[in-house]
Every structure is written in structure tokens, then in C-alpha cells.
mmCIF file of C-alpha atoms in Angstrom:
data_model
loop_
_atom_site.group_PDB
_atom_site.id
_atom_site.type_symbol
_atom_site.label_atom_id
_atom_site.label_comp_id
_atom_site.label_asym_id
_atom_site.label_seq_id
_atom_site.Cartn_x
_atom_site.Cartn_y
_atom_site.Cartn_z
ATOM 1 C CA MET T 1 18.177 -2.811 -0.753
ATOM 2 C CA GLY T 2 15.705 -5.581 -1.480
ATOM 3 C CA GLU T 3 15.082 -7.575 -4.628
ATOM 4 C CA THR T 4 13.789 -5.421 -7.495
ATOM 5 C CA ILE T 5 10.866 -7.208 -9.132
ATOM 6 C CA ILE T 6 9.475 -4.400 -11.318
ATOM 7 C CA GLU T 7 11.670 -2.085 -13.359
ATOM 8 C CA LEU T 8 10.687 0.354 -16.071
ATOM 9 C CA LYS T 9 13.437 2.269 -17.869
ATOM 10 C CA ASN T 10 12.666 5.226 -20.145
ATOM 11 C CA VAL T 11 9.300 3.685 -21.073
ATOM 12 C CA SER T 12 6.993 5.476 -23.497
ATOM 13 C CA LYS T 13 3.492 4.656 -24.695
ATOM 14 C CA HIS T 14 1.605 6.713 -27.269
ATOM 15 C CA PHE T 15 -2.020 6.494 -28.339
ATOM 16 C CA GLY T 16 -1.919 8.342 -31.620
ATOM 17 C CA ALA T 17 -0.716 11.860 -30.833
ATOM 18 C CA VAL T 18 -1.342 11.404 -27.107
ATOM 19 C CA LYS T 19 1.749 10.560 -25.046
ATOM 20 C CA ALA T 20 0.244 8.601 -22.149
ATOM 21 C CA ILE T 21 3.697 7.537 -20.876
ATOM 22 C CA ASN T 22 6.732 9.619 -21.755
ATOM 23 C CA GLY T 23 10.139 8.392 -20.565
ATOM 24 C CA LEU T 24 8.959 6.726 -17.347
ATOM 25 C CA ASP T 25 11.480 5.239 -14.912
ATOM 26 C CA LEU T 26 10.150 3.093 -12.065
ATOM 27 C CA SER T 27 11.712 0.569 -9.678
ATOM 28 C CA ILE T 28 9.715 -1.473 -7.139
ATOM 29 C CA GLU T 29 11.079 -4.026 -4.691
ATOM 30 C CA ARG T 30 9.575 -7.267 -3.439
ATOM 31 C CA GLY T 31 7.402 -6.710 -0.375
ATOM 32 C CA GLN T 32 6.972 -2.973 -0.937
ATOM 33 C CA ILE T 33 3.635 -1.215 -0.599
ATOM 34 C CA TYR T 34 3.930 1.297 -3.417
ATOM 35 C CA ALA T 35 1.582 4.071 -4.517
ATOM 36 C CA LEU T 36 1.284 5.613 -7.968
ATOM 37 C CA LEU T 37 -0.186 9.092 -7.586
ATOM 38 C CA GLY T 38 -1.262 11.734 -10.051
ATOM 39 C CA HIS T 39 -4.211 13.532 -11.596
ATOM 40 C CA ASN T 40 -6.669 11.679 -13.814
ATOM 41 C CA GLY T 41 -4.870 11.040 -17.093
ATOM 42 C CA ALA T 42 -1.410 11.096 -15.506
ATOM 43 C CA GLY T 43 -0.639 7.598 -16.815
ATOM 44 C CA LYS T 44 -1.286 5.437 -13.742
ATOM 45 C CA THR T 45 -3.644 2.912 -15.361
ATOM 46 C CA THR T 46 -1.524 2.724 -18.513
ATOM 47 C CA THR T 47 1.509 1.958 -16.334
ATOM 48 C CA LEU T 48 -0.332 -0.885 -14.575
ATOM 49 C CA ARG T 49 -1.442 -2.368 -17.891
ATOM 50 C CA ILE T 50 2.153 -2.268 -19.137
ATOM 51 C CA ILE T 51 3.361 -3.999 -15.960
ATOM 52 C CA LEU T 52 0.774 -6.761 -16.483
ATOM 53 C CA GLY T 53 1.777 -7.282 -20.105
ATOM 54 C CA LEU T 54 -1.561 -6.016 -21.424
ATOM 55 C CA LEU T 55 -0.030 -3.159 -23.421
ATOM 56 C CA SER T 56 3.019 -2.925 -25.635
ATOM 57 C CA THR T 57 5.311 0.090 -25.367
ATOM 58 C CA ASN T 58 6.696 2.502 -27.938
ATOM 59 C CA GLY T 59 10.103 2.588 -26.297
ATOM 60 C CA GLY T 60 12.152 1.680 -23.247
ATOM 61 C CA SER T 61 12.375 -1.581 -21.349
ATOM 62 C CA VAL T 62 10.071 -3.333 -18.858
ATOM 63 C CA SER T 63 11.013 -6.148 -16.497
ATOM 64 C CA VAL T 64 8.644 -7.900 -14.070
ATOM 65 C CA PHE T 65 9.991 -10.822 -12.034
ATOM 66 C CA GLY T 66 13.032 -10.620 -14.301
ATOM 67 C CA GLU T 67 11.090 -11.159 -17.533
ATOM 68 C CA ASP T 68 9.425 -9.172 -20.297
ATOM 69 C CA PRO T 69 5.712 -9.031 -19.348
ATOM 70 C CA LEU T 70 4.643 -8.978 -23.006
ATOM 71 C CA ARG T 71 6.458 -12.255 -23.627
ATOM 72 C CA VAL T 72 5.248 -14.048 -20.483
ATOM 73 C CA GLY T 73 2.025 -12.170 -19.855
ATOM 74 C CA GLU T 74 -0.195 -15.130 -19.036
ATOM 75 C CA LYS T 75 2.336 -16.622 -16.630
ATOM 76 C CA LEU T 76 2.875 -13.214 -15.018
ATOM 77 C CA ARG T 77 -0.839 -12.542 -14.559
ATOM 78 C CA ALA T 78 -1.197 -15.926 -12.842
ATOM 79 C CA ARG T 79 1.160 -14.566 -10.162
ATOM 80 C CA ALA T 80 -0.807 -11.343 -9.781
ATOM 81 C CA GLY T 81 -4.066 -10.126 -8.282
ATOM 82 C CA VAL T 82 -5.859 -7.102 -9.713
ATOM 83 C CA LEU T 83 -8.604 -4.940 -8.232
ATOM 84 C CA SER T 84 -9.881 -2.558 -10.897
ATOM 85 C CA GLU T 85 -12.576 0.098 -10.873
ATOM 86 C CA ASP T 86 -14.986 -2.452 -12.364
ATOM 87 C CA ASN T 87 -15.455 -5.129 -9.698
ATOM 88 C CA GLY T 88 -15.604 -7.865 -12.367
ATOM 89 C CA LEU T 89 -18.058 -10.026 -10.423
ATOM 90 C CA TYR T 90 -20.859 -12.182 -11.825
ATOM 91 C CA GLU T 91 -23.811 -10.649 -10.054
ATOM 92 C CA SER T 92 -26.245 -13.499 -10.779
ATOM 93 C CA LEU T 93 -24.004 -15.880 -8.819
ATOM 94 C CA THR T 94 -23.558 -16.242 -5.080
ATOM 95 C CA VAL T 95 -20.534 -14.945 -3.213
ATOM 96 C CA TYR T 96 -19.138 -18.462 -2.880
ATOM 97 C CA ASP T 97 -19.696 -19.361 -6.545
ATOM 98 C CA ASN T 98 -17.970 -16.153 -7.667
ATOM 99 C CA LEU T 99 -14.938 -16.778 -5.473
ATOM 100 C CA LYS T 100 -14.833 -20.485 -6.357
ATOM 101 C CA PHE T 101 -14.887 -19.615 -10.071
ATOM 102 C CA PHE T 102 -11.937 -17.245 -9.826
ATOM 103 C CA ALA T 103 -9.968 -19.509 -7.472
ATOM 104 C CA GLU T 104 -10.230 -22.380 -9.947
ATOM 105 C CA ILE T 105 -9.114 -20.106 -12.806
ATOM 106 C CA PHE T 106 -5.917 -19.568 -10.806
ATOM 107 C CA GLY T 107 -5.516 -23.316 -10.290
ATOM 108 C CA CYS T 108 -6.290 -23.405 -6.564
ATOM 109 C CA GLU T 109 -7.315 -26.689 -4.967
ATOM 110 C CA LYS T 110 -10.750 -26.861 -3.322
ATOM 111 C CA ALA T 111 -9.381 -27.558 0.156
ATOM 112 C CA PHE T 112 -7.223 -24.426 -0.135
ATOM 113 C CA TYR T 113 -9.758 -22.013 -1.580
ATOM 114 C CA ASP T 114 -12.599 -23.146 0.704
ATOM 115 C CA LYS T 115 -10.420 -22.313 3.695
ATOM 116 C CA GLN T 116 -9.336 -19.002 2.162
ATOM 117 C CA ILE T 117 -12.895 -17.994 1.284
ATOM 118 C CA ASP T 118 -14.140 -18.622 4.814
ATOM 119 C CA TYR T 119 -11.162 -16.808 6.316
ATOM 120 C CA TYR T 120 -11.578 -13.627 4.264
ATOM 121 C CA LEU T 121 -15.370 -13.603 4.543
ATOM 122 C CA GLN T 122 -14.958 -13.825 8.308
ATOM 123 C CA GLU T 123 -12.384 -11.007 8.267
ATOM 124 C CA PHE T 124 -14.738 -8.746 6.332
ATOM 125 C CA GLU T 125 -17.771 -9.800 8.388
ATOM 126 C CA MET T 126 -19.533 -11.399 5.416
ATOM 127 C CA LEU T 127 -19.526 -15.097 6.284
ATOM 128 C CA ASP T 128 -23.308 -15.036 6.664
ATOM 129 C CA LYS T 129 -23.531 -13.810 3.032
ATOM 130 C CA LYS T 130 -21.504 -16.693 1.626
ATOM 131 C CA ASN T 131 -24.441 -18.251 -0.246
ATOM 132 C CA SER T 132 -26.217 -14.986 -1.108
ATOM 133 C CA VAL T 133 -26.554 -13.727 -4.676
ATOM 134 C CA ILE T 134 -24.449 -10.621 -5.255
ATOM 135 C CA LYS T 135 -26.803 -8.546 -7.410
ATOM 136 C CA ASP T 136 -28.675 -7.029 -4.456
ATOM 137 C CA PHE T 137 -25.526 -6.153 -2.481
ATOM 138 C CA SER T 138 -24.509 -2.587 -1.678
ATOM 139 C CA LEU T 139 -21.500 -1.026 -3.426
ATOM 140 C CA GLY T 140 -19.380 -1.607 -0.318
ATOM 141 C CA MET T 141 -20.327 -5.280 -0.035
ATOM 142 C CA LYS T 142 -19.538 -5.871 -3.705
ATOM 143 C CA LYS T 143 -16.199 -4.133 -3.179
ATOM 144 C CA LYS T 144 -15.345 -6.477 -0.310
ATOM 145 C CA VAL T 145 -16.091 -9.541 -2.455
ATOM 146 C CA ALA T 146 -13.911 -8.110 -5.232
ATOM 147 C CA ILE T 147 -11.085 -7.530 -2.747
ATOM 148 C CA ILE T 148 -11.354 -11.125 -1.500
ATOM 149 C CA ARG T 149 -11.246 -12.352 -5.110
ATOM 150 C CA THR T 150 -8.042 -10.337 -5.605
ATOM 151 C CA LEU T 151 -6.319 -11.752 -2.505
ATOM 152 C CA LEU T 152 -7.714 -15.286 -2.594
ATOM 153 C CA HIS T 153 -4.946 -17.122 -4.451
ATOM 154 C CA GLN T 154 -2.143 -15.455 -2.445
ATOM 155 C CA PRO T 155 -0.533 -13.676 -5.417
ATOM 156 C CA GLU T 156 3.012 -12.348 -5.296
ATOM 157 C CA LEU T 157 2.000 -9.034 -6.902
ATOM 158 C CA ILE T 158 -1.249 -7.203 -6.152
ATOM 159 C CA LEU T 159 -2.461 -4.111 -8.028
ATOM 160 C CA LEU T 160 -5.203 -2.123 -6.300
ATOM 161 C CA ASP T 161 -7.083 0.710 -8.010
ATOM 162 C CA GLU T 162 -8.825 2.935 -5.403
ATOM 163 C CA PRO T 163 -9.150 -0.069 -3.059
ATOM 164 C CA THR T 164 -11.070 1.608 -0.231
ATOM 165 C CA ASN T 165 -13.702 3.509 -2.223
ATOM 166 C CA GLY T 166 -17.084 2.497 -0.823
ATOM 167 C CA LEU T 167 -15.693 0.665 2.211
ATOM 168 C CA ASP T 168 -16.688 1.400 5.802
ATOM 169 C CA PRO T 169 -13.924 2.349 8.299
ATOM 170 C CA ILE T 170 -13.795 -1.121 9.891
ATOM 171 C CA SER T 171 -13.355 -2.812 6.516
ATOM 172 C CA ILE T 172 -10.671 -0.283 5.550
ATOM 173 C CA ASP T 173 -8.771 -1.115 8.747
ATOM 174 C CA LYS T 174 -9.127 -4.840 8.019
ATOM 175 C CA LEU T 175 -7.778 -4.376 4.496
ATOM 176 C CA HIS T 176 -4.827 -2.333 5.711
ATOM 177 C CA LYS T 177 -3.924 -5.047 8.249
ATOM 178 C CA ILE T 178 -4.139 -7.720 5.558
ATOM 179 C CA ILE T 179 -1.886 -5.663 3.254
ATOM 180 C CA PHE T 180 0.686 -5.182 6.029
ATOM 181 C CA ASP T 181 0.631 -8.897 6.893
ATOM 182 C CA MET T 182 1.026 -10.079 3.304
ATOM 183 C CA ALA T 183 3.831 -7.591 2.591
ATOM 184 C CA GLN T 184 5.788 -8.240 5.791
ATOM 185 C CA ASN T 185 5.244 -11.974 6.259
ATOM 186 C CA HIS T 186 4.852 -13.228 2.689
ATOM 187 C CA GLY T 187 6.843 -10.710 0.648
ATOM 188 C CA THR T 188 3.792 -9.708 -1.380
ATOM 189 C CA THR T 189 4.292 -6.546 -3.436
ATOM 190 C CA PHE T 190 1.422 -4.065 -3.602
ATOM 191 C CA ILE T 191 0.898 -1.212 -6.042
ATOM 192 C CA LEU T 192 -1.935 1.185 -5.205
ATOM 193 C CA THR T 193 -3.395 3.892 -7.380
ATOM 194 C CA THR T 194 -5.483 6.270 -5.303
ATOM 195 C CA HIS T 195 -6.390 9.897 -4.689
ATOM 196 C CA ASN T 196 -6.701 9.235 -0.953
ATOM 197 C CA LEU T 197 -3.450 10.680 0.366
ATOM 198 C CA ASP T 198 -4.347 9.901 3.972
ATOM 199 C CA GLU T 199 -4.505 6.222 3.067
ATOM 200 C CA VAL T 200 -1.156 6.478 1.273
ATOM 201 C CA ARG T 201 0.393 8.072 4.345
ATOM 202 C CA LYS T 202 -0.865 5.251 6.582
ATOM 203 C CA VAL T 203 -0.090 2.297 4.357
ATOM 204 C CA CYS T 204 2.586 2.906 1.749
ATOM 205 C CA ASP T 205 6.366 2.584 1.901
ATOM 206 C CA GLN T 206 7.087 4.575 -1.227
ATOM 207 C CA ILE T 207 5.321 6.798 -3.744
ATOM 208 C CA THR T 208 5.805 7.958 -7.292
ATOM 209 C CA ILE T 209 3.927 11.003 -8.544
ATOM 210 C CA LEU T 210 3.182 10.878 -12.272
ATOM 211 C CA ARG T 211 2.406 13.860 -14.461
ATOM 212 C CA GLN T 212 1.682 13.383 -18.173
ATOM 213 C CA GLY T 213 3.356 9.997 -18.047
ATOM 214 C CA VAL T 214 6.550 11.234 -16.420
ATOM 215 C CA ASN T 215 7.888 10.372 -12.971
ATOM 216 C CA ILE T 216 8.159 13.831 -11.377
ATOM 217 C CA LEU T 217 8.884 12.567 -7.847
ATOM 218 C CA THR T 218 9.722 9.311 -6.078
ATOM 219 C CA LYS T 219 9.910 9.392 -2.290
ATOM 220 C CA ASN T 220 10.402 6.796 0.443
ATOM 221 C CA LEU T 221 7.779 7.586 3.080
ATOM 222 C CA LYS T 222 9.357 5.409 5.764
ATOM 223 C CA LEU T 223 12.829 6.930 5.685
ATOM 224 C CA GLU T 224 12.324 10.551 4.753
ATOM 225 C CA GLY T 225 10.618 13.439 6.501
ATOM 226 C CA SER T 226 10.609 17.166 5.909
ATOM 227 C CA ASP T 227 14.360 17.337 6.560
ATOM 228 C CA GLY T 228 15.172 13.760 5.601
ATOM 229 C CA ILE T 229 14.195 12.137 8.916
ATOM 230 C CA PHE T 230 10.879 11.284 10.525
ATOM 231 C CA LYS T 231 10.769 12.454 14.138
ATOM 232 C CA THR T 232 8.629 12.061 17.227
ATOM 233 C CA GLN T 233 8.424 14.596 20.044
ATOM 234 C CA ILE T 234 7.778 13.228 23.542
ATOM 235 C CA SER T 235 6.899 15.839 26.167
ATOM 236 C CA PHE T 236 7.372 15.314 29.908
ATOM 237 C CA ILE T 237 6.018 16.963 33.036
ATOM 238 C CA THR T 238 9.594 16.717 34.372
ATOM 239 C CA PRO T 239 12.215 15.256 32.014
ATOM 240 C CA PRO T 240 14.934 12.760 33.014
ATOM 241 C CA ALA T 241 18.440 13.942 33.710
ATOM 242 C CA ALA T 242 20.961 13.369 30.924
ATOM 243 C CA ASP T 243 22.401 10.104 32.297
ATOM 244 C CA ALA T 244 18.996 8.611 33.050
ATOM 245 C CA LEU T 245 17.688 9.669 29.662
ATOM 246 C CA ALA T 246 20.604 8.054 27.846
ATOM 247 C CA GLN T 247 20.150 4.826 29.770
ATOM 248 C CA ILE T 248 16.409 4.594 29.079
ATOM 249 C CA VAL T 249 16.754 5.360 25.362
ATOM 250 C CA ALA T 250 19.593 2.835 25.026
ATOM 251 C CA SER T 251 17.449 0.164 26.698
ATOM 252 C CA VAL T 252 14.965 0.527 23.832
ATOM 253 C CA ASP T 253 17.345 1.138 20.913
ATOM 254 C CA SER T 254 21.022 1.921 21.418
ATOM 255 C CA ALA T 255 21.275 3.331 17.866
ATOM 256 C CA LEU T 256 18.388 5.775 18.299
ATOM 257 C CA LYS T 257 19.388 9.438 17.999
ATOM 258 C CA TYR T 258 17.640 11.995 20.185
ATOM 259 C CA ASN T 259 17.735 15.551 21.478
ATOM 260 C CA LEU T 260 16.232 17.014 24.666
ATOM 261 C CA GLU T 261 15.215 20.674 24.779
ATOM 262 C CA SER T 262 13.524 21.840 27.963
ATOM 263 C CA THR T 263 10.776 19.261 28.596
ATOM 264 C CA ALA T 264 10.532 17.971 25.006
ATOM 265 C CA LEU T 265 12.495 14.974 23.760
ATOM 266 C CA THR T 266 12.847 14.584 19.981
ATOM 267 C CA VAL T 267 13.733 11.099 18.711
ATOM 268 C CA ASN T 268 14.569 10.308 15.101
ATOM 269 C CA THR T 269 11.833 7.739 14.494
ATOM 270 C CA THR T 270 8.099 7.423 14.037
ATOM 271 C CA ASP T 271 8.135 3.629 14.306
ATOM 272 C CA LYS T 272 5.087 2.764 16.418
ATOM 273 C CA THR T 273 6.768 -0.048 18.314
ATOM 274 C CA SER T 274 9.856 2.011 19.187
ATOM 275 C CA VAL T 275 7.793 5.004 20.311
ATOM 276 C CA ALA T 276 5.494 2.817 22.412
ATOM 277 C CA LYS T 277 8.470 1.118 24.079
ATOM 278 C CA LEU T 278 10.055 4.485 24.847
ATOM 279 C CA VAL T 279 6.892 5.855 26.452
ATOM 280 C CA SER T 280 6.469 2.653 28.435
ATOM 281 C CA ALA T 281 10.085 2.794 29.629
ATOM 282 C CA PHE T 282 9.756 6.417 30.741
ATOM 283 C CA CYS T 283 6.547 5.683 32.635
ATOM 284 C CA LYS T 284 8.080 2.658 34.369
ATOM 285 C CA ASN T 285 10.844 4.969 35.581
ATOM 286 C CA ASN T 286 8.269 7.475 36.866
ATOM 287 C CA TYR T 287 8.801 10.126 34.166
ATOM 288 C CA MET T 288 5.328 11.322 33.255
ATOM 289 C CA VAL T 289 4.657 11.743 29.519
ATOM 290 C CA TYR T 290 1.778 14.066 28.641
ATOM 291 C CA GLU T 291 2.094 14.398 24.861
ATOM 292 C CA VAL T 292 3.462 12.495 21.866
ATOM 293 C CA ILE T 293 3.569 14.234 18.460
ATOM 294 C CA LYS T 294 4.800 12.676 15.220
ATOM 295 C CA ASP T 295 6.529 15.064 12.809
ATOM 296 C CA GLU T 296 5.869 13.319 9.535
ATOM 297 C CA LEU T 297 5.834 14.302 5.915
ATOM 298 C CA ASP T 298 2.917 16.543 4.883
ATOM 299 C CA LEU T 299 1.975 14.466 1.866
ATOM 300 C CA ASP T 300 -0.831 16.781 0.737
ATOM 301 C CA LYS T 301 1.568 19.740 0.685
ATOM 302 C CA LEU T 302 4.270 17.713 -1.060
ATOM 303 C CA TYR T 303 1.833 16.544 -3.737
ATOM 304 C CA ILE T 304 0.524 20.046 -4.468
ATOM 305 C CA GLN T 305 4.009 21.600 -4.510
ATOM 306 C CA THR T 306 5.368 18.888 -6.803
ATOM 307 C CA GLU T 307 2.479 19.318 -9.243
ATOM 308 C CA GLU T 308 2.838 23.115 -9.217
ATOM 309 C CA GLU T 309 6.587 22.958 -9.830
ATOM 310 C CA ALA T 310 6.122 20.486 -12.679
ATOM 311 C CA GLU T 311 3.446 22.692 -14.243
ATOM 312 C CA LYS T 312 5.839 25.678 -14.306
ATOM 313 C CA LYS T 313 8.495 23.772 -16.240
#
């Protein structure tokens, strides 16, 4: 278990007679890529505003970085980056002047933010637009500038609301790689709210599905599959004999569990590196692999079933 940096216990938030949050429990660790899912009105945005110290609660307790976000809201928000539905850019200014303005709000030095601005603009193929005014940009280009603004000061906590809406596939891939790098190498914690379940499946470690402000399901996507384990099936033209198979698998990961039936080997992992090493090892030993199939969680089915079950209660 890692360090828990966000914890909500039995939190409620009412707007008049409307119970936006109703007994919510939530626990998020440092470096996790976490998704909050649910229909419109499920309480996702209200939850994010509570985490940032922008809303008081009607009950329960909230801890972010070990402190009450209402009490230390300004200090907390200085450690966070937020991408909301409204891009929040000043469209009469250039890309550089927008990013410079926000970087200085977060107390970044010029030498640091100039380097960061050029790096991210290069990553998103916008360096040639650095001194262009934003108002005539497409929706996707404005979105990329807003994303750069969110990442620029290297925050410890990043909240992303529908981050890939309007982005082209190359920019989506770039963003995903940046998220992975910041989470794995810098311990940055990400919380996404999105309706794009395919994106969640690709990027996130853990999900919580909200319904009417209640946590109706929390699931670790990296450790759990349909029967509790993610699996990969590797199919051979002619499989290795038992001793050879054991030796090859052990050379990649001695703790890896597996089962061979006919010409299909099932291994209890979907880790890309482990699977790639296994296939490479088999090929080097002249065992021809013709198919690799990952048996992962059907997130669409899980989401629909969870919502239907909650609706019946």
C-alpha cells in the first residue's frame, strides 16, 4: 500500500433538498491515476470541489495531503493543477503570455517556466504557435494550451475533467504518456472525470463509480480481472514441452503463474513488458507465437451492470 493523500469518510453535501454527495467514502494514494465515473449529476464535480477546498461539507471528514482542504485551501490549490470544462484561457493573449501568466501565479521562476513551456509546446506540436493569439485557435488547440497550463508548474495533484475531448489521436497519446511519466517518475496523483471508458481502461489504475453521490463501486484495474486476475493467452504453432516451458517462463519472471492447454498458454498478467519478454523468449527458442490475447476487465459491461444493480436497490 502506498501513501494515502486523499481520504473522504462518510462525506455529505446538500444543496437545499438536493443531496449531491451522500455518505461518500474515497481513498486515493500518491502516484495513482484514478477515475471518478458516473452519470451527469452523480456528484463527480462536487467531489472535486470538496477535495480542492472550494466547497464545505454537511458531514463527514476530508483529508488532502494530511490536512483539511477548507482550512488550507489556498496552500493546497498551489500544489494542484486543474483542467475544467471551461479552458480558463485569456483568448486575447498569446499562447506564451497565457502560460507565463499562470506560471507566475504559481510562483515559478522564468528560467523554469520558459523551459517547461517550450518542452510541452514541442510535445503537443505547437511550438510554432508560441507567439500566436489564442482567440482564433480551434477547440483542440485551445484544449492543448489548457492542458499545458495545468501541467506547467509540476503539481503534485492534477484533476482532469474530460481531458481528451477535442484532442486528435496523436495528442491523446502524448497526454497519456505524460500522465504515465509524471505518475511513475514523480509520484504525481491524477484524478480524471470522464465518460470515455476506453481511455479509463488504458490509463487508470483504479476507478470509483458514483451514483447520486454514493460510491457504488471501487475497483483496482491493474490487479483485478473478471475472476480477480488479468490474464494473457499466448498461442503457439507447436508449444514447448513442460520442462522447456517452465524454464522459459522462469527466465522472464519466476513468480509468474501459468497454465498450458493444448497450444494455448495462459499467464496471469497483462503487463506489457512481461508479455513482450515472454513472446521474445519463446521466439528466440524457436517456438512460433501466432496470437496474443489479453483477457481484461470489460469496463463497459461492469459500468452498466453496476448502475443497473444500484438502480434496483
